Amino acid sequence: MAKKEKKSKKDNKEKKENKEKKENKENKEKKEKKEKNSKKNSSSSSSVNTTIVRKLDGSIALSKLKHVIMTKKGKPNKKGKKKEIKGIFIPIKENFLFEGKDGAIFLSVRANLKDGEDEYGQHGFIGMQVDSRIYKEASEEEKEEMKKTPILGGLKDWEFDSSSSSKDTSGSKGNVDEDDDLPF
């Protein structure tokens, strides 16, 4: 009986060692693959060598900001008929937005990443944040309002995909008066 127990313990020990070796080998292969992808995806076009570690996708619910949905008339088509265009008007000051160079309007946000996936398959969320320059200039009443900033959307973590391309999503420039038609 003692011989069987010794043999069984020896077999179990060998199985455990083989399993550990296999796991170590798999982990090593994963690490090498990750390093290889990291080198492949590193950017050499800038003076600072940056490696893209993670690709995050998400969406922002603009309707969580203070807004008005509007329908305006667009440019006339070939027959001279103006089509109705639905849009969203987002007031700058009321949403704590700020103006940057060349008239660009910005919304400060913070991305919060979680350790795992939530029930919706998301790995984090995007929250509105008030720019520090705006916060410093605000009254106590305004600061209280700034504490109520909304969560704007969720984030999904994806492995980097070098085939994706960035598109210019900047909108049409210019201001439109309430009585004017839209410039598009």
C-alpha positions as protocol buffer text, in pm:
chain_id: "A"
residue {
  index: 1
  type: MET
  ca { x: 0 y: 0 z: 0 }
}
residue {
  index: 2
  type: ALA
  ca { x: 283 y: 240 z: 80 }
}
residue {
  index: 3
  type: LYS
  ca { x: 433 y: 182 z: -265 }
}
residue {
  index: 4
  type: LYS
  ca { x: 102 y: 275 z: -431 }
}
residue {
  index: 5
  type: GLU
  ca { x: 77 y: 595 z: -225 }
}
residue {
  index: 6
  type: LYS
  ca { x: 437 y: 689 z: -312 }
}
residue {
  index: 7
  type: LYS
  ca { x: 369 y: 623 z: -680 }
}
residue {
  index: 8
  type: SER
  ca { x: 42 y: 820 z: -668 }
}
residue {
  index: 9
  type: LYS
  ca { x: 214 y: 1114 z: -495 }
}
residue {
  index: 10
  type: LYS
  ca { x: 496 y: 1097 z: -750 }
}
residue {
  index: 11
  type: ASP
  ca { x: 244 y: 1092 z: -1039 }
}
residue {
  index: 12
  type: ASN
  ca { x: 54 y: 1386 z: -887 }
}
residue {
  index: 13
  type: LYS
  ca { x: 379 y: 1577 z: -840 }
}
residue {
  index: 14
  type: GLU
  ca { x: 479 y: 1512 z: -1203 }
}
residue {
  index: 15
  type: LYS
  ca { x: 134 y: 1619 z: -1328 }
}
residue {
  index: 16
  type: LYS
  ca { x: 154 y: 1938 z: -1122 }
}
residue {
  index: 17
  type: GLU
  ca { x: 506 y: 2015 z: -1252 }
}
residue {
  index: 18
  type: ASN
  ca { x: 398 y: 1949 z: -1612 }
}
residue {
  index: 19
  type: LYS
  ca { x: 96 y: 2174 z: -1567 }
}
residue {
  index: 20
  type: GLU
  ca { x: 314 y: 2453 z: -1422 }
}
residue {
  index: 21
  type: LYS
  ca { x: 566 y: 2416 z: -1707 }
}
residue {
  index: 22
  type: LYS
  ca { x: 282 y: 2438 z: -1962 }
}
residue {
  index: 23
  type: GLU
  ca { x: 135 y: 2748 z: -1793 }
}
residue {
  index: 24
  type: ASN
  ca { x: 479 y: 2912 z: -1774 }
}
residue {
  index: 25
  type: LYS
  ca { x: 536 y: 2841 z: -2142 }
}
residue {
  index: 26
  type: GLU
  ca { x: 194 y: 2985 z: -2235 }
}
residue {
  index: 27
  type: ASN
  ca { x: 256 y: 3295 z: -2023 }
}
residue {
  index: 28
  type: LYS
  ca { x: 599 y: 3341 z: -2180 }
}
residue {
  index: 29
  type: GLU
  ca { x: 448 y: 3311 z: -2531 }
}
residue {
  index: 30
  type: LYS
  ca { x: 176 y: 3564 z: -2445 }
}
residue {
  index: 31
  type: LYS
  ca { x: 436 y: 3806 z: -2307 }
}
residue {
  index: 32
  type: GLU
  ca { x: 655 y: 3768 z: -2617 }
}
residue {
  index: 33
  type: LYS
  ca { x: 354 y: 3820 z: -2844 }
}
residue {
  index: 34
  type: LYS
  ca { x: 252 y: 4131 z: -2648 }
}
residue {
  index: 35
  type: GLU
  ca { x: 608 y: 4270 z: -2668 }
}
residue {
  index: 36
  type: LYS
  ca { x: 621 y: 4196 z: -3041 }
}
residue {
  index: 37
  type: ASN
  ca { x: 286 y: 4376 z: -3096 }
}
residue {
  index: 38
  type: SER
  ca { x: 404 y: 4661 z: -2877 }
}
residue {
  index: 39
  type: LYS
  ca { x: 716 y: 4708 z: -3088 }
}
residue {
  index: 40
  type: LYS
  ca { x: 513 y: 4679 z: -3408 }
}
residue {
  index: 41
  type: ASN
  ca { x: 264 y: 4943 z: -3292 }
}
residue {
  index: 42
  type: SER
  ca { x: 512 y: 5193 z: -3153 }
}
residue {
  index: 43
  type: SER
  ca { x: 511 y: 5530 z: -3323 }
}
residue {
  index: 44
  type: SER
  ca { x: 838 y: 5653 z: -3467 }
}
residue {
  index: 45
  type: SER
  ca { x: 697 y: 5959 z: -3642 }
}
residue {
  index: 46
  type: SER
  ca { x: 726 y: 6185 z: -3339 }
}
residue {
  index: 47
  type: SER
  ca { x: 1032 y: 6287 z: -3144 }
}
residue {
  index: 48
  type: VAL
  ca { x: 902 y: 6090 z: -2844 }
}
residue {
  index: 49
  type: ASN
  ca { x: 872 y: 5717 z: -2902 }
}
residue {
  index: 50
  type: THR
  ca { x: 520 y: 5630 z: -2782 }
}
residue {
  index: 51
  type: THR
  ca { x: 375 y: 5281 z: -2768 }
}
residue {
  index: 52
  type: ILE
  ca { x: 2 y: 5233 z: -2796 }
}
residue {
  index: 53
  type: VAL
  ca { x: -85 y: 4995 z: -2517 }
}
residue {
  index: 54
  type: ARG
  ca { x: -462 y: 4985 z: -2535 }
}
residue {
  index: 55
  type: LYS
  ca { x: -735 y: 5088 z: -2772 }
}
residue {
  index: 56
  type: LEU
  ca { x: -1049 y: 5216 z: -2604 }
}
residue {
  index: 57
  type: ASP
  ca { x: -1377 y: 5279 z: -2782 }
}
residue {
  index: 58
  type: GLY
  ca { x: -1672 y: 5458 z: -2637 }
}
residue {
  index: 59
  type: SER
  ca { x: -1949 y: 5700 z: -2698 }
}
residue {
  index: 60
  type: ILE
  ca { x: -2055 y: 6026 z: -2541 }
}
residue {
  index: 61
  type: ALA
  ca { x: -2422 y: 6103 z: -2482 }
}
residue {
  index: 62
  type: LEU
  ca { x: -2437 y: 6470 z: -2577 }
}
residue {
  index: 63
  type: SER
  ca { x: -2795 y: 6476 z: -2452 }
}
residue {
  index: 64
  type: LYS
  ca { x: -2659 y: 6444 z: -2095 }
}
residue {
  index: 65
  type: LEU
  ca { x: -2529 y: 6800 z: -2133 }
}
residue {
  index: 66
  type: LYS
  ca { x: -2763 y: 7096 z: -2109 }
}
residue {
  index: 67
  type: HIS
  ca { x: -2898 y: 7121 z: -2462 }
}
residue {
  index: 68
  type: VAL
  ca { x: -3184 y: 7195 z: -2698 }
}
residue {
  index: 69
  type: ILE
  ca { x: -3278 y: 6976 z: -2994 }
}
residue {
  index: 70
  type: MET
  ca { x: -3355 y: 7199 z: -3292 }
}
residue {
  index: 71
  type: THR
  ca { x: -3472 y: 7159 z: -3648 }
}
residue {
  index: 72
  type: LYS
  ca { x: -3345 y: 7417 z: -3894 }
}
residue {
  index: 73
  type: LYS
  ca { x: -3363 y: 7461 z: -4269 }
}
residue {
  index: 74
  type: GLY
  ca { x: -3050 y: 7367 z: -4460 }
}
residue {
  index: 75
  type: LYS
  ca { x: -2915 y: 7481 z: -4795 }
}
residue {
  index: 76
  type: PRO
  ca { x: -3154 y: 7449 z: -5088 }
}
residue {
  index: 77
  type: ASN
  ca { x: -3115 y: 7142 z: -5309 }
}
residue {
  index: 78
  type: LYS
  ca { x: -3099 y: 7155 z: -5692 }
}
residue {
  index: 79
  type: LYS
  ca { x: -3475 y: 7212 z: -5708 }
}
residue {
  index: 80
  type: GLY
  ca { x: -3451 y: 7502 z: -5464 }
}
residue {
  index: 81
  type: LYS
  ca { x: -3621 y: 7318 z: -5180 }
}
residue {
  index: 82
  type: LYS
  ca { x: -3459 y: 7350 z: -4834 }
}
residue {
  index: 83
  type: LYS
  ca { x: -3440 y: 7031 z: -4634 }
}
residue {
  index: 84
  type: GLU
  ca { x: -3503 y: 7017 z: -4260 }
}
residue {
  index: 85
  type: ILE
  ca { x: -3194 y: 6936 z: -4052 }
}
residue {
  index: 86
  type: LYS
  ca { x: -3223 y: 6819 z: -3694 }
}
residue {
  index: 87
  type: GLY
  ca { x: -2939 y: 6918 z: -3461 }
}
residue {
  index: 88
  type: ILE
  ca { x: -2839 y: 6977 z: -3103 }
}
residue {
  index: 89
  type: PHE
  ca { x: -2759 y: 7317 z: -2954 }
}
residue {
  index: 90
  type: ILE
  ca { x: -2519 y: 7297 z: -2657 }
}
residue {
  index: 91
  type: PRO
  ca { x: -2469 y: 7624 z: -2470 }
}
residue {
  index: 92
  type: ILE
  ca { x: -2105 y: 7693 z: -2385 }
}
residue {
  index: 93
  type: LYS
  ca { x: -2115 y: 7861 z: -2044 }
}
residue {
  index: 94
  type: GLU
  ca { x: -2398 y: 7647 z: -1904 }
}
residue {
  index: 95
  type: ASN
  ca { x: -2199 y: 7330 z: -1979 }
}
residue {
  index: 96
  type: PHE
  ca { x: -1865 y: 7466 z: -1850 }
}
residue {
  index: 97
  type: LEU
  ca { x: -1710 y: 7443 z: -2196 }
}
residue {
  index: 98
  type: PHE
  ca { x: -1410 y: 7657 z: -2283 }
}
residue {
  index: 99
  type: GLU
  ca { x: -1267 y: 7815 z: -2594 }
}
residue {
  index: 100
  type: GLY
  ca { x: -920 y: 7719 z: -2713 }
}
residue {
  index: 101
  type: LYS
  ca { x: -701 y: 7833 z: -2998 }
}
residue {
  index: 102
  type: ASP
  ca { x: -863 y: 7924 z: -3329 }
}
residue {
  index: 103
  type: GLY
  ca { x: -1211 y: 7930 z: -3171 }
}
residue {
  index: 104
  type: ALA
  ca { x: -1224 y: 7556 z: -3094 }
}
residue {
  index: 105
  type: ILE
  ca { x: -1470 y: 7473 z: -2813 }
}
residue {
  index: 106
  type: PHE
  ca { x: -1366 y: 7205 z: -2563 }
}
residue {
  index: 107
  type: LEU
  ca { x: -1538 y: 6987 z: -2304 }
}
residue {
  index: 108
  type: SER
  ca { x: -1313 y: 6852 z: -2030 }
}
residue {
  index: 109
  type: VAL
  ca { x: -1366 y: 6483 z: -1961 }
}
residue {
  index: 110
  type: ARG
  ca { x: -1207 y: 6214 z: -1749 }
}
residue {
  index: 111
  type: ALA
  ca { x: -1189 y: 5849 z: -1852 }
}
residue {
  index: 112
  type: ASN
  ca { x: -1220 y: 5605 z: -1563 }
}
residue {
  index: 113
  type: LEU
  ca { x: -1105 y: 5247 z: -1625 }
}
residue {
  index: 114
  type: LYS
  ca { x: -1219 y: 4946 z: -1423 }
}
residue {
  index: 115
  type: ASP
  ca { x: -1024 y: 4628 z: -1352 }
}
residue {
  index: 116
  type: GLY
  ca { x: -1283 y: 4414 z: -1526 }
}
residue {
  index: 117
  type: GLU
  ca { x: -1590 y: 4416 z: -1746 }
}
residue {
  index: 118
  type: ASP
  ca { x: -1925 y: 4533 z: -1609 }
}
residue {
  index: 119
  type: GLU
  ca { x: -2267 y: 4383 z: -1683 }
}
residue {
  index: 120
  type: TYR
  ca { x: -2286 y: 4583 z: -2009 }
}
residue {
  index: 121
  type: GLY
  ca { x: -1948 y: 4466 z: -2139 }
}
residue {
  index: 122
  type: GLN
  ca { x: -1787 y: 4803 z: -2058 }
}
residue {
  index: 123
  type: HIS
  ca { x: -1445 y: 4851 z: -1899 }
}
residue {
  index: 124
  type: GLY
  ca { x: -1492 y: 5207 z: -1781 }
}
residue {
  index: 125
  type: PHE
  ca { x: -1677 y: 5530 z: -1833 }
}
residue {
  index: 126
  type: ILE
  ca { x: -1630 y: 5890 z: -1943 }
}
residue {
  index: 127
  type: GLY
  ca { x: -1732 y: 6158 z: -1699 }
}
residue {
  index: 128
  type: MET
  ca { x: -1765 y: 6530 z: -1753 }
}
residue {
  index: 129
  type: GLN
  ca { x: -1504 y: 6736 z: -1575 }
}
residue {
  index: 130
  type: VAL
  ca { x: -1482 y: 7110 z: -1524 }
}
residue {
  index: 131
  type: ASP
  ca { x: -1162 y: 7273 z: -1648 }
}
residue {
  index: 132
  type: SER
  ca { x: -956 y: 7403 z: -1355 }
}
residue {
  index: 133
  type: ARG
  ca { x: -944 y: 7757 z: -1499 }
}
residue {
  index: 134
  type: ILE
  ca { x: -1323 y: 7773 z: -1507 }
}
residue {
  index: 135
  type: TYR
  ca { x: -1354 y: 7621 z: -1158 }
}
residue {
  index: 136
  type: LYS
  ca { x: -1112 y: 7872 z: -1004 }
}
residue {
  index: 137
  type: GLU
  ca { x: -1312 y: 8165 z: -1144 }
}
residue {
  index: 138
  type: ALA
  ca { x: -1651 y: 8025 z: -1035 }
}
residue {
  index: 139
  type: SER
  ca { x: -1865 y: 8149 z: -748 }
}
residue {
  index: 140
  type: GLU
  ca { x: -1955 y: 7913 z: -461 }
}
residue {
  index: 141
  type: GLU
  ca { x: -2300 y: 7862 z: -615 }
}
residue {
  index: 142
  type: GLU
  ca { x: -2146 y: 7773 z: -952 }
}
residue {
  index: 143
  type: LYS
  ca { x: -1900 y: 7533 z: -784 }
}
residue {
  index: 144
  type: GLU
  ca { x: -2193 y: 7348 z: -625 }
}
residue {
  index: 145
  type: GLU
  ca { x: -2351 y: 7313 z: -971 }
}
residue {
  index: 146
  type: MET
  ca { x: -2019 y: 7186 z: -1111 }
}
residue {
  index: 147
  type: LYS
  ca { x: -2022 y: 6897 z: -863 }
}
residue {
  index: 148
  type: LYS
  ca { x: -2328 y: 6756 z: -1044 }
}
residue {
  index: 149
  type: THR
  ca { x: -2145 y: 6677 z: -1369 }
}
residue {
  index: 150
  type: PRO
  ca { x: -2288 y: 6373 z: -1552 }
}
residue {
  index: 151
  type: ILE
  ca { x: -2140 y: 6045 z: -1670 }
}
residue {
  index: 152
  type: LEU
  ca { x: -2138 y: 6089 z: -2047 }
}
residue {
  index: 153
  type: GLY
  ca { x: -2073 y: 5738 z: -2175 }
}
residue {
  index: 154
  type: GLY
  ca { x: -1899 y: 5404 z: -2147 }
}
residue {
  index: 155
  type: LEU
  ca { x: -1564 y: 5265 z: -2262 }
}
residue {
  index: 156
  type: LYS
  ca { x: -1478 y: 4931 z: -2418 }
}
residue {
  index: 157
  type: ASP
  ca { x: -1118 y: 4806 z: -2410 }
}
residue {
  index: 158
  type: TRP
  ca { x: -993 y: 4654 z: -2739 }
}
residue {
  index: 159
  type: GLU
  ca { x: -653 y: 4537 z: -2853 }
}
residue {
  index: 160
  type: PHE
  ca { x: -483 y: 4789 z: -3079 }
}
residue {
  index: 161
  type: ASP
  ca { x: -596 y: 4759 z: -3442 }
}
residue {
  index: 162
  type: SER
  ca { x: -348 y: 4928 z: -3677 }
}
residue {
  index: 163
  type: SER
  ca { x: -593 y: 4907 z: -3968 }
}
residue {
  index: 164
  type: SER
  ca { x: -823 y: 5169 z: -3816 }
}
residue {
  index: 165
  type: SER
  ca { x: -786 y: 5521 z: -3941 }
}
residue {
  index: 166
  type: SER
  ca { x: -865 y: 5852 z: -3780 }
}
residue {
  index: 167
  type: LYS
  ca { x: -1111 y: 6080 z: -3948 }
}
residue {
  index: 168
  type: ASP
  ca { x: -1149 y: 6454 z: -3915 }
}
residue {
  index: 169
  type: THR
  ca { x: -1476 y: 6493 z: -3730 }
}
residue {
  index: 170
  type: SER
  ca { x: -1459 y: 6867 z: -3688 }
}
residue {
  index: 171
  type: GLY
  ca { x: -1782 y: 7033 z: -3784 }
}
residue {
  index: 172
  type: SER
  ca { x: -1866 y: 7328 z: -3999 }
}
residue {
  index: 173
  type: LYS
  ca { x: -1723 y: 7657 z: -3873 }
}
residue {
  index: 174
  type: GLY
  ca { x: -1930 y: 7965 z: -3816 }
}
residue {
  index: 175
  type: ASN
  ca { x: -2212 y: 8096 z: -3604 }
}
residue {
  index: 176
  type: VAL
  ca { x: -2578 y: 8075 z: -3699 }
}
residue {
  index: 177
  type: ASP
  ca { x: -2834 y: 8325 z: -3576 }
}
residue {
  index: 178
  type: GLU
  ca { x: -3174 y: 8192 z: -3472 }
}
residue {
  index: 179
  type: ASP
  ca { x: -3339 y: 8346 z: -3779 }
}
residue {
  index: 180
  type: ASP
  ca { x: -3071 y: 8225 z: -4025 }
}
residue {
  index: 181
  type: ASP
  ca { x: -3073 y: 7895 z: -4208 }
}
residue {
  index: 182
  type: LEU
  ca { x: -2797 y: 7643 z: -4145 }
}
residue {
  index: 183
  type: PRO
  ca { x: -2483 y: 7669 z: -4363 }
}
residue {
  index: 184
  type: PHE
  ca { x: -2507 y: 7306 z: -4482 }
}
